[in-house]
Amino acid sequence: MQCLRQVWRMTKLWTVASTSRSLKVTNLHRSMNTLQQKQQVMAEAKPWGLISEVGDEGFQESVIDIIEKHFHIICLKEFFKNPMLHGPKIQALLMWNCSPAAEPSLLSCLPSLKVVANGGVGIDHLDVPYLNSLGVKVANTPGVVSDATADMAMALLLASARMVVEGHLISVDPKTTHVPQSLLGVEVTGSTLGIIGMGNIGYKVAQRSKGFDMRILYHNRNRRSVEDEQAVGASYCEKLDDLLKESDFVVVVVNLTPDTTGLISHRELSLMKPTATLVNVSRGLVVDQDALAKALKSGTIRAAALDVTHPEPLPRDHPLLSLPNVLITPHIGTNTNATIRKMVQLMVDNALAGVKGLPLPSEVKPK
Ligand SMILES: O=C(O)C(=O)CO
């Protein structure tokens, strides 16, 4: 009897367990179906974004996953095969390195466009009031670009001062038979640095220069707070001319605006020391390149190191390309994997917010 009761109890337990297991399985299937449906609905609900090409002509391959997570994307080449078909579904224009250009001819094919999200802080290529007048918001990626760009400014400054590229070329030249003693650079430690433009990037340059015991001067539209100045030991130069006259290295980090176009021209270069080096990580048009080529040729200044030129790249016969005292890199100030991923993430966050009609994390407002 005892034994029978035990068998009965175990059978009951097993039945309950298996019933609840099969209920669980049914529920699991049900919730999996719902999840799949949800995912499908979400995938279908993804908005469409127009991007420039992938690869050297536009976005790095390695960041496309960030965009595709939230957008159906179409590249320019594909788009232009049938703009009338694709145009109406595009809600966001995701730009990398100023491309695709938000020109009226393109905008007129994009009647549903809500937002232009630029990957980069400089938006000199965008007509913000015009876009806003079409009901299109504009955003950029400030903050996330600052460290990498400041690092690049320091890399150029150091490489130019210590003739790193010249040294490399001599070292790998099969004709080299001895270490040339003529390769003499200029001292960075203890020198005077003039920073033109003391926004996020300029300030990061100052922080880095402090480690080189540099005397730091800066010129900016607005003076920074005393606390900011003291933290990096920077002195404000109200007059740009004073900064130019006193600096051994001049680093240009301003936005390109009508006020800063051609900011460094013949007159400014002639104020600089003949031993001075000009570093530009802002935009090519801030420096008058013809004036710069002349100043470098005549020895008005010692050298220039440029991550930006106008245009990019320079025509192959441009005078700057044949000068021995100029170092040029192809606008790679933000080119690190970590930084471009952060830029693309912020760009996508801006684009999504724009599509949903929410406040953009970093909207550019017209001045
Ligand atoms: O952030 C910018 O404006 C850049 O130029 C990045 O390359």
Short mmCIF file of C-alpha atoms and ligand atoms in Angstrom, two decimals:
data_model
loop_
_atom_site.label_atom_id
_atom_site.label_comp_id
_atom_site.label_asym_id
_atom_site.label_seq_id
_atom_site.Cartn_x
_atom_site.Cartn_y
_atom_site.Cartn_z
CA MET A 1 0.00 0.00 0.00
CA GLN A 2 2.75 2.32 1.08
CA CYS A 3 4.58 1.46 -2.11
CA LEU A 4 1.49 2.03 -4.29
CA ARG A 5 0.92 5.43 -2.69
CA GLN A 6 4.54 6.35 -3.42
CA VAL A 7 4.17 5.33 -7.11
CA TRP A 8 0.96 7.37 -7.36
CA ARG A 9 2.65 10.43 -5.80
CA MET A 10 5.63 10.17 -8.15
CA THR A 11 3.36 9.77 -11.20
CA LYS A 12 1.44 12.86 -10.14
CA LEU A 13 4.62 14.80 -9.59
CA TRP A 14 5.94 13.77 -12.98
CA THR A 15 2.63 14.69 -14.67
CA VAL A 16 2.63 18.12 -13.02
CA ALA A 17 6.28 18.66 -13.92
CA SER A 18 5.84 17.58 -17.51
CA THR A 19 2.65 19.62 -17.90
CA SER A 20 4.35 22.71 -16.55
CA ARG A 21 7.39 21.95 -18.74
CA SER A 22 5.25 21.71 -21.85
CA LEU A 23 3.41 24.86 -20.81
CA LYS A 24 6.77 26.55 -20.42
CA VAL A 25 7.87 25.30 -23.85
CA THR A 26 4.63 26.53 -25.40
CA ASN A 27 5.07 29.88 -23.70
CA LEU A 28 8.68 30.00 -24.82
CA HIS A 29 7.64 29.32 -28.42
CA ARG A 30 4.97 31.92 -28.12
CA SER A 31 7.39 34.53 -26.75
CA MET A 32 10.00 33.57 -29.37
CA ASN A 33 7.43 34.12 -32.07
CA THR A 34 6.53 37.47 -30.55
CA LEU A 35 10.22 38.38 -30.31
CA GLN A 36 10.79 37.43 -33.93
CA GLN A 37 7.74 39.38 -34.95
CA LYS A 38 8.93 42.33 -32.89
CA GLN A 39 12.37 42.13 -34.45
CA GLN A 40 10.82 41.93 -37.89
CA VAL A 41 8.58 44.91 -37.20
CA MET A 42 11.58 46.81 -35.80
CA ALA A 43 13.64 45.93 -38.88
CA GLU A 44 10.85 47.12 -41.10
CA ALA A 45 10.45 50.26 -39.01
CA LYS A 46 14.12 51.20 -39.45
CA PRO A 47 14.31 54.54 -41.22
CA TRP A 48 16.30 55.04 -44.41
CA GLY A 49 19.57 56.95 -44.41
CA LEU A 50 21.64 58.13 -47.35
CA ILE A 51 25.40 57.81 -46.94
CA SER A 52 28.47 58.42 -49.05
CA GLU A 53 30.40 55.46 -50.35
CA VAL A 54 32.08 52.93 -48.10
CA GLY A 55 35.86 52.65 -48.20
CA ASP A 56 38.33 55.33 -49.20
CA GLU A 57 35.55 57.43 -50.75
CA GLY A 58 33.54 57.65 -47.54
CA PHE A 59 32.73 55.66 -44.42
CA GLN A 60 35.21 53.11 -43.10
CA GLU A 61 33.93 49.54 -43.50
CA SER A 62 34.46 48.99 -39.79
CA VAL A 63 31.77 51.49 -38.74
CA ILE A 64 28.96 50.47 -41.06
CA ASP A 65 27.57 48.06 -38.44
CA ILE A 66 26.86 51.03 -36.15
CA ILE A 67 24.75 52.71 -38.82
CA GLU A 68 23.04 49.55 -40.05
CA LYS A 69 21.86 48.71 -36.56
CA HIS A 70 19.44 51.63 -36.76
CA PHE A 71 19.10 52.55 -40.42
CA HIS A 72 18.48 50.96 -43.76
CA ILE A 73 21.27 52.57 -45.69
CA ILE A 74 21.74 53.39 -49.29
CA CYS A 75 25.00 54.63 -50.79
CA LEU A 76 25.18 57.57 -53.16
CA LYS A 77 26.06 55.49 -56.20
CA GLU A 78 23.03 53.26 -55.71
CA PHE A 79 20.86 56.26 -54.89
CA PHE A 80 21.72 58.10 -58.07
CA LYS A 81 20.73 55.10 -60.20
CA ASN A 82 17.14 56.05 -59.40
CA PRO A 83 16.82 59.16 -57.19
CA MET A 84 13.06 59.43 -57.80
CA LEU A 85 12.53 55.92 -56.45
CA HIS A 86 14.85 56.17 -53.45
CA GLY A 87 14.50 59.88 -52.61
CA PRO A 88 11.09 59.89 -50.87
CA LYS A 89 12.07 57.24 -48.31
CA ILE A 90 15.29 58.96 -47.14
CA GLN A 91 14.82 60.64 -43.75
CA ALA A 92 18.45 61.16 -42.78
CA LEU A 93 21.58 62.20 -44.62
CA LEU A 94 24.61 60.76 -42.85
CA MET A 95 27.74 62.59 -43.95
CA TRP A 96 31.34 61.60 -43.56
CA ASN A 97 34.13 63.99 -44.38
CA CYS A 98 31.74 66.53 -45.98
CA SER A 99 30.18 63.97 -48.32
CA PRO A 100 27.55 63.64 -49.74
CA ALA A 101 27.38 67.40 -50.25
CA ALA A 102 24.01 68.73 -49.09
CA GLU A 103 23.49 70.63 -52.32
CA PRO A 104 20.09 71.91 -53.47
CA SER A 105 20.18 69.45 -56.41
CA LEU A 106 20.42 66.52 -53.97
CA LEU A 107 18.07 68.03 -51.39
CA SER A 108 15.36 68.48 -53.98
CA CYS A 109 15.32 64.66 -54.39
CA LEU A 110 14.82 64.16 -50.65
CA PRO A 111 11.33 65.41 -49.76
CA SER A 112 11.17 63.40 -46.50
CA LEU A 113 14.58 64.51 -45.21
CA LYS A 114 14.47 65.45 -41.52
CA VAL A 115 18.10 65.61 -40.47
CA VAL A 116 21.62 66.01 -41.78
CA ALA A 117 24.00 64.31 -39.36
CA ASN A 118 27.64 65.15 -39.98
CA GLY A 119 30.45 62.88 -38.82
CA GLY A 120 32.92 65.57 -37.76
CA VAL A 121 32.80 68.84 -35.90
CA GLY A 122 33.49 71.24 -38.79
CA ILE A 123 30.29 72.11 -40.64
CA ASP A 124 31.69 74.78 -42.96
CA HIS A 125 30.40 72.71 -45.90
CA LEU A 126 26.79 73.01 -44.70
CA ASP A 127 24.38 75.90 -45.11
CA VAL A 128 22.63 75.51 -41.76
CA PRO A 129 20.07 78.36 -42.14
CA TYR A 130 19.09 77.03 -45.58
CA LEU A 131 18.67 73.46 -44.30
CA ASN A 132 16.68 74.70 -41.31
CA SER A 133 14.45 76.69 -43.66
CA LEU A 134 13.60 73.36 -45.35
CA GLY A 135 12.68 71.94 -41.94
CA VAL A 136 15.89 69.91 -41.82
CA LYS A 137 17.93 69.86 -38.61
CA VAL A 138 21.72 69.73 -38.66
CA ALA A 139 24.06 68.03 -36.18
CA ASN A 140 27.80 67.50 -35.80
CA THR A 141 30.03 65.50 -33.46
CA PRO A 142 31.80 67.86 -31.04
CA GLY A 143 33.72 66.55 -28.05
CA VAL A 144 34.42 63.07 -29.38
CA VAL A 145 36.91 64.38 -31.95
CA SER A 146 38.95 66.52 -29.56
CA ASP A 147 41.50 64.11 -28.12
CA ALA A 148 42.46 62.50 -31.42
CA THR A 149 42.74 65.87 -33.17
CA ALA A 150 44.85 67.33 -30.37
CA ASP A 151 47.07 64.23 -30.53
CA MET A 152 47.47 64.81 -34.27
CA ALA A 153 48.46 68.44 -33.69
CA MET A 154 51.14 67.29 -31.27
CA ALA A 155 52.26 64.53 -33.63
CA LEU A 156 52.73 67.07 -36.43
CA LEU A 157 54.42 69.57 -34.14
CA LEU A 158 56.89 66.98 -32.83
CA ALA A 159 57.50 65.34 -36.20
CA SER A 160 58.23 68.67 -37.84
CA ALA A 161 60.37 69.95 -34.96
CA ARG A 162 62.44 66.78 -34.76
CA MET A 163 62.48 65.98 -38.50
CA VAL A 164 60.97 62.55 -37.96
CA VAL A 165 59.91 62.04 -41.59
CA GLU A 166 63.26 63.23 -42.96
CA GLY A 167 65.01 60.86 -40.55
CA HIS A 168 62.80 57.96 -41.62
CA LEU A 169 63.41 58.60 -45.31
CA ILE A 170 67.18 58.69 -44.77
CA SER A 171 67.06 55.52 -42.68
CA VAL A 172 65.19 53.49 -45.29
CA ASP A 173 67.10 54.88 -48.28
CA PRO A 174 69.36 52.09 -49.64
CA LYS A 175 71.95 54.74 -50.56
CA THR A 176 72.38 55.81 -46.93
CA THR A 177 75.88 54.98 -45.69
CA HIS A 178 76.21 57.16 -42.58
CA VAL A 179 74.06 58.96 -40.06
CA PRO A 180 73.81 62.56 -41.24
CA GLN A 181 74.75 65.07 -38.54
CA SER A 182 73.09 67.82 -40.55
CA LEU A 183 69.63 66.64 -39.56
CA LEU A 184 69.11 69.22 -36.85
CA GLY A 185 65.68 69.85 -35.44
CA VAL A 186 64.41 72.48 -33.04
CA GLU A 187 63.79 72.05 -29.31
CA VAL A 188 60.19 71.53 -28.24
CA THR A 189 60.68 71.38 -24.49
CA GLY A 190 60.56 74.83 -22.96
CA SER A 191 59.57 76.56 -26.21
CA THR A 192 56.63 78.94 -26.69
CA LEU A 193 53.43 77.60 -28.18
CA GLY A 194 50.74 79.87 -29.63
CA ILE A 195 47.30 78.28 -29.98
CA ILE A 196 44.87 80.06 -32.29
CA GLY A 197 41.39 78.88 -31.31
CA MET A 198 40.96 77.74 -27.74
CA GLY A 199 37.83 75.58 -28.03
CA ASN A 200 37.76 71.91 -27.00
CA ILE A 201 40.60 70.87 -29.30
CA GLY A 202 42.77 73.91 -28.62
CA TYR A 203 42.44 73.33 -24.91
CA LYS A 204 43.45 69.68 -25.28
CA VAL A 205 46.53 70.83 -27.21
CA ALA A 206 47.37 73.12 -24.28
CA GLN A 207 46.97 70.24 -21.81
CA ARG A 208 49.38 68.11 -23.82
CA SER A 209 51.90 70.92 -24.25
CA LYS A 210 52.06 71.41 -20.52
CA GLY A 211 53.86 68.08 -20.38
CA PHE A 212 56.56 69.59 -22.59
CA ASP A 213 57.03 72.54 -20.23
CA MET A 214 55.94 74.87 -22.99
CA ARG A 215 54.98 78.47 -22.41
CA ILE A 216 51.43 78.60 -23.74
CA LEU A 217 49.82 81.62 -25.37
CA TYR A 218 46.38 81.56 -26.91
CA HIS A 219 44.13 83.74 -28.99
CA ASN A 220 40.40 83.13 -29.10
CA ARG A 221 37.18 85.03 -29.73
CA ASN A 222 36.35 84.64 -26.06
CA ARG A 223 38.80 84.51 -23.22
CA ARG A 224 38.66 81.27 -21.18
CA SER A 225 37.98 81.38 -17.45
CA VAL A 226 40.88 82.09 -15.09
CA GLU A 227 40.53 78.52 -13.77
CA ASP A 228 40.86 77.09 -17.30
CA GLU A 229 43.89 79.27 -17.99
CA GLN A 230 45.57 78.39 -14.71
CA ALA A 231 44.93 74.66 -15.12
CA VAL A 232 47.13 74.57 -18.22
CA GLY A 233 49.24 77.67 -17.54
CA ALA A 234 47.98 79.48 -20.66
CA SER A 235 48.14 83.26 -21.18
CA TYR A 236 45.55 85.06 -23.27
CA CYS A 237 46.77 87.21 -26.17
CA GLU A 238 44.06 89.65 -27.07
CA LYS A 239 45.97 90.53 -30.22
CA LEU A 240 46.77 87.72 -32.63
CA ASP A 241 49.87 89.66 -33.73
CA ASP A 242 51.42 89.36 -30.25
CA LEU A 243 50.97 85.59 -30.29
CA LEU A 244 52.50 85.33 -33.77
CA LYS A 245 55.54 87.40 -32.83
CA GLU A 246 56.33 85.44 -29.68
CA SER A 247 55.62 81.81 -30.59
CA ASP A 248 58.06 79.11 -31.66
CA PHE A 249 55.13 76.92 -32.71
CA VAL A 250 51.79 78.26 -33.88
CA VAL A 251 48.94 75.72 -33.88
CA VAL A 252 45.77 76.68 -35.76
CA VAL A 253 42.59 75.08 -34.41
CA VAL A 254 39.80 77.49 -35.39
CA ASN A 255 36.54 76.68 -37.15
CA LEU A 256 36.39 77.81 -40.76
CA THR A 257 34.05 80.80 -40.98
CA PRO A 258 34.07 83.93 -43.16
CA ASP A 259 36.07 85.59 -40.34
CA THR A 260 38.77 82.92 -40.26
CA THR A 261 39.14 82.34 -44.02
CA GLY A 262 42.67 83.43 -44.91
CA LEU A 263 43.36 84.27 -41.26
CA ILE A 264 47.03 83.37 -41.73
CA SER A 265 48.28 85.21 -44.79
CA HIS A 266 51.39 87.22 -45.89
CA ARG A 267 51.15 89.76 -43.09
CA GLU A 268 50.66 87.18 -40.31
CA LEU A 269 53.43 84.92 -41.62
CA SER A 270 55.83 87.85 -41.80
CA LEU A 271 55.20 88.54 -38.10
CA MET A 272 56.30 85.04 -37.12
CA LYS A 273 59.87 84.16 -36.10
CA PRO A 274 62.10 82.77 -38.86
CA THR A 275 62.60 79.77 -36.58
CA ALA A 276 58.87 79.23 -36.09
CA THR A 277 56.74 76.31 -37.25
CA LEU A 278 53.10 76.57 -38.32
CA VAL A 279 50.80 73.62 -37.58
CA ASN A 280 47.29 73.51 -39.06
CA VAL A 281 44.69 70.93 -38.00
CA SER A 282 41.61 73.05 -38.69
CA ARG A 283 40.75 73.69 -42.34
CA GLY A 284 43.00 74.40 -45.30
CA LEU A 285 41.28 77.68 -46.15
CA VAL A 286 42.26 79.24 -42.82
CA VAL A 287 45.80 79.54 -44.21
CA ASP A 288 46.55 81.35 -47.46
CA GLN A 289 48.52 78.55 -49.10
CA ASP A 290 50.21 80.71 -51.74
CA ALA A 291 51.46 83.02 -49.02
CA LEU A 292 52.58 80.01 -46.99
CA ALA A 293 54.50 78.48 -49.89
CA LYS A 294 56.32 81.80 -50.40
CA ALA A 295 57.09 82.13 -46.68
CA LEU A 296 58.50 78.61 -46.53
CA LYS A 297 60.59 79.11 -49.65
CA SER A 298 62.02 82.43 -48.56
CA GLY A 299 62.71 81.33 -44.98
CA THR A 300 60.20 83.76 -43.49
CA ILE A 301 59.25 80.82 -41.25
CA ARG A 302 61.12 77.59 -40.61
CA ALA A 303 58.49 74.95 -41.46
CA ALA A 304 54.85 74.02 -41.71
CA ALA A 305 52.99 70.84 -40.79
CA LEU A 306 49.50 70.53 -42.21
CA ASP A 307 46.82 67.91 -41.71
CA VAL A 308 44.43 69.98 -43.82
CA THR A 309 44.81 71.69 -47.17
CA HIS A 310 42.56 73.22 -49.77
CA PRO A 311 41.68 71.24 -51.77
CA GLU A 312 42.32 67.80 -50.35
CA PRO A 313 44.43 66.33 -51.75
CA LEU A 314 46.40 69.22 -53.27
CA PRO A 315 46.90 69.15 -57.04
CA ARG A 316 50.09 67.20 -57.73
CA ASP A 317 51.85 70.31 -59.06
CA HIS A 318 51.02 72.50 -56.04
CA PRO A 319 54.12 74.45 -54.87
CA LEU A 320 53.68 73.23 -51.27
CA LEU A 321 54.29 69.64 -52.34
CA SER A 322 57.82 70.24 -53.56
CA LEU A 323 59.10 72.17 -50.54
CA PRO A 324 61.46 70.34 -48.19
CA ASN A 325 60.21 72.15 -45.08
CA VAL A 326 56.57 71.16 -45.26
CA LEU A 327 54.98 68.05 -43.79
CA ILE A 328 51.51 67.15 -45.04
CA THR A 329 49.11 64.45 -43.88
CA PRO A 330 45.78 63.69 -45.59
CA HIS A 331 43.26 65.04 -43.03
CA ILE A 332 43.63 62.15 -40.61
CA GLY A 333 43.20 64.11 -37.38
CA THR A 334 40.38 61.89 -36.15
CA ASN A 335 41.46 58.67 -37.82
CA THR A 336 41.71 56.18 -35.01
CA ASN A 337 39.35 53.24 -34.72
CA ALA A 338 38.10 54.34 -31.31
CA THR A 339 37.45 57.93 -32.38
CA ILE A 340 35.69 57.19 -35.65
CA ARG A 341 33.41 54.71 -33.88
CA LYS A 342 32.53 57.37 -31.29
CA MET A 343 31.91 59.90 -34.06
CA VAL A 344 29.69 57.52 -36.00
CA GLN A 345 27.75 56.57 -32.86
CA LEU A 346 27.06 60.24 -32.08
CA MET A 347 26.19 60.85 -35.71
CA VAL A 348 23.68 57.96 -35.61
CA ASP A 349 22.24 59.20 -32.28
CA ASN A 350 21.71 62.61 -33.86
CA ALA A 351 20.18 61.13 -36.99
CA LEU A 352 17.79 58.90 -35.02
CA ALA A 353 16.68 61.76 -32.80
CA GLY A 354 16.11 63.89 -35.90
CA VAL A 355 13.99 61.19 -37.53
CA LYS A 356 11.92 60.75 -34.35
CA GLY A 357 11.47 64.51 -33.92
CA LEU A 358 13.37 64.49 -30.62
CA PRO A 359 16.01 67.04 -29.51
CA LEU A 360 19.32 66.20 -31.19
CA PRO A 361 22.24 65.37 -28.84
CA SER A 362 24.44 67.89 -30.66
CA GLU A 363 22.40 70.09 -32.94
CA VAL A 364 24.14 72.89 -34.80
CA LYS A 365 22.12 76.06 -34.48
CA PRO A 366 22.63 78.93 -36.92
CA LYS A 367 24.71 81.75 -35.44
O1 LIG B 1 35.83 66.98 -37.07
C1 LIG B 1 36.18 67.51 -38.12
O2 LIG B 1 35.71 68.58 -38.51
C2 LIG B 1 37.18 66.89 -38.94
O3 LIG B 1 37.76 67.51 -39.77
C3 LIG B 1 37.42 65.45 -38.72
O4 LIG B 1 38.18 64.89 -39.68
#
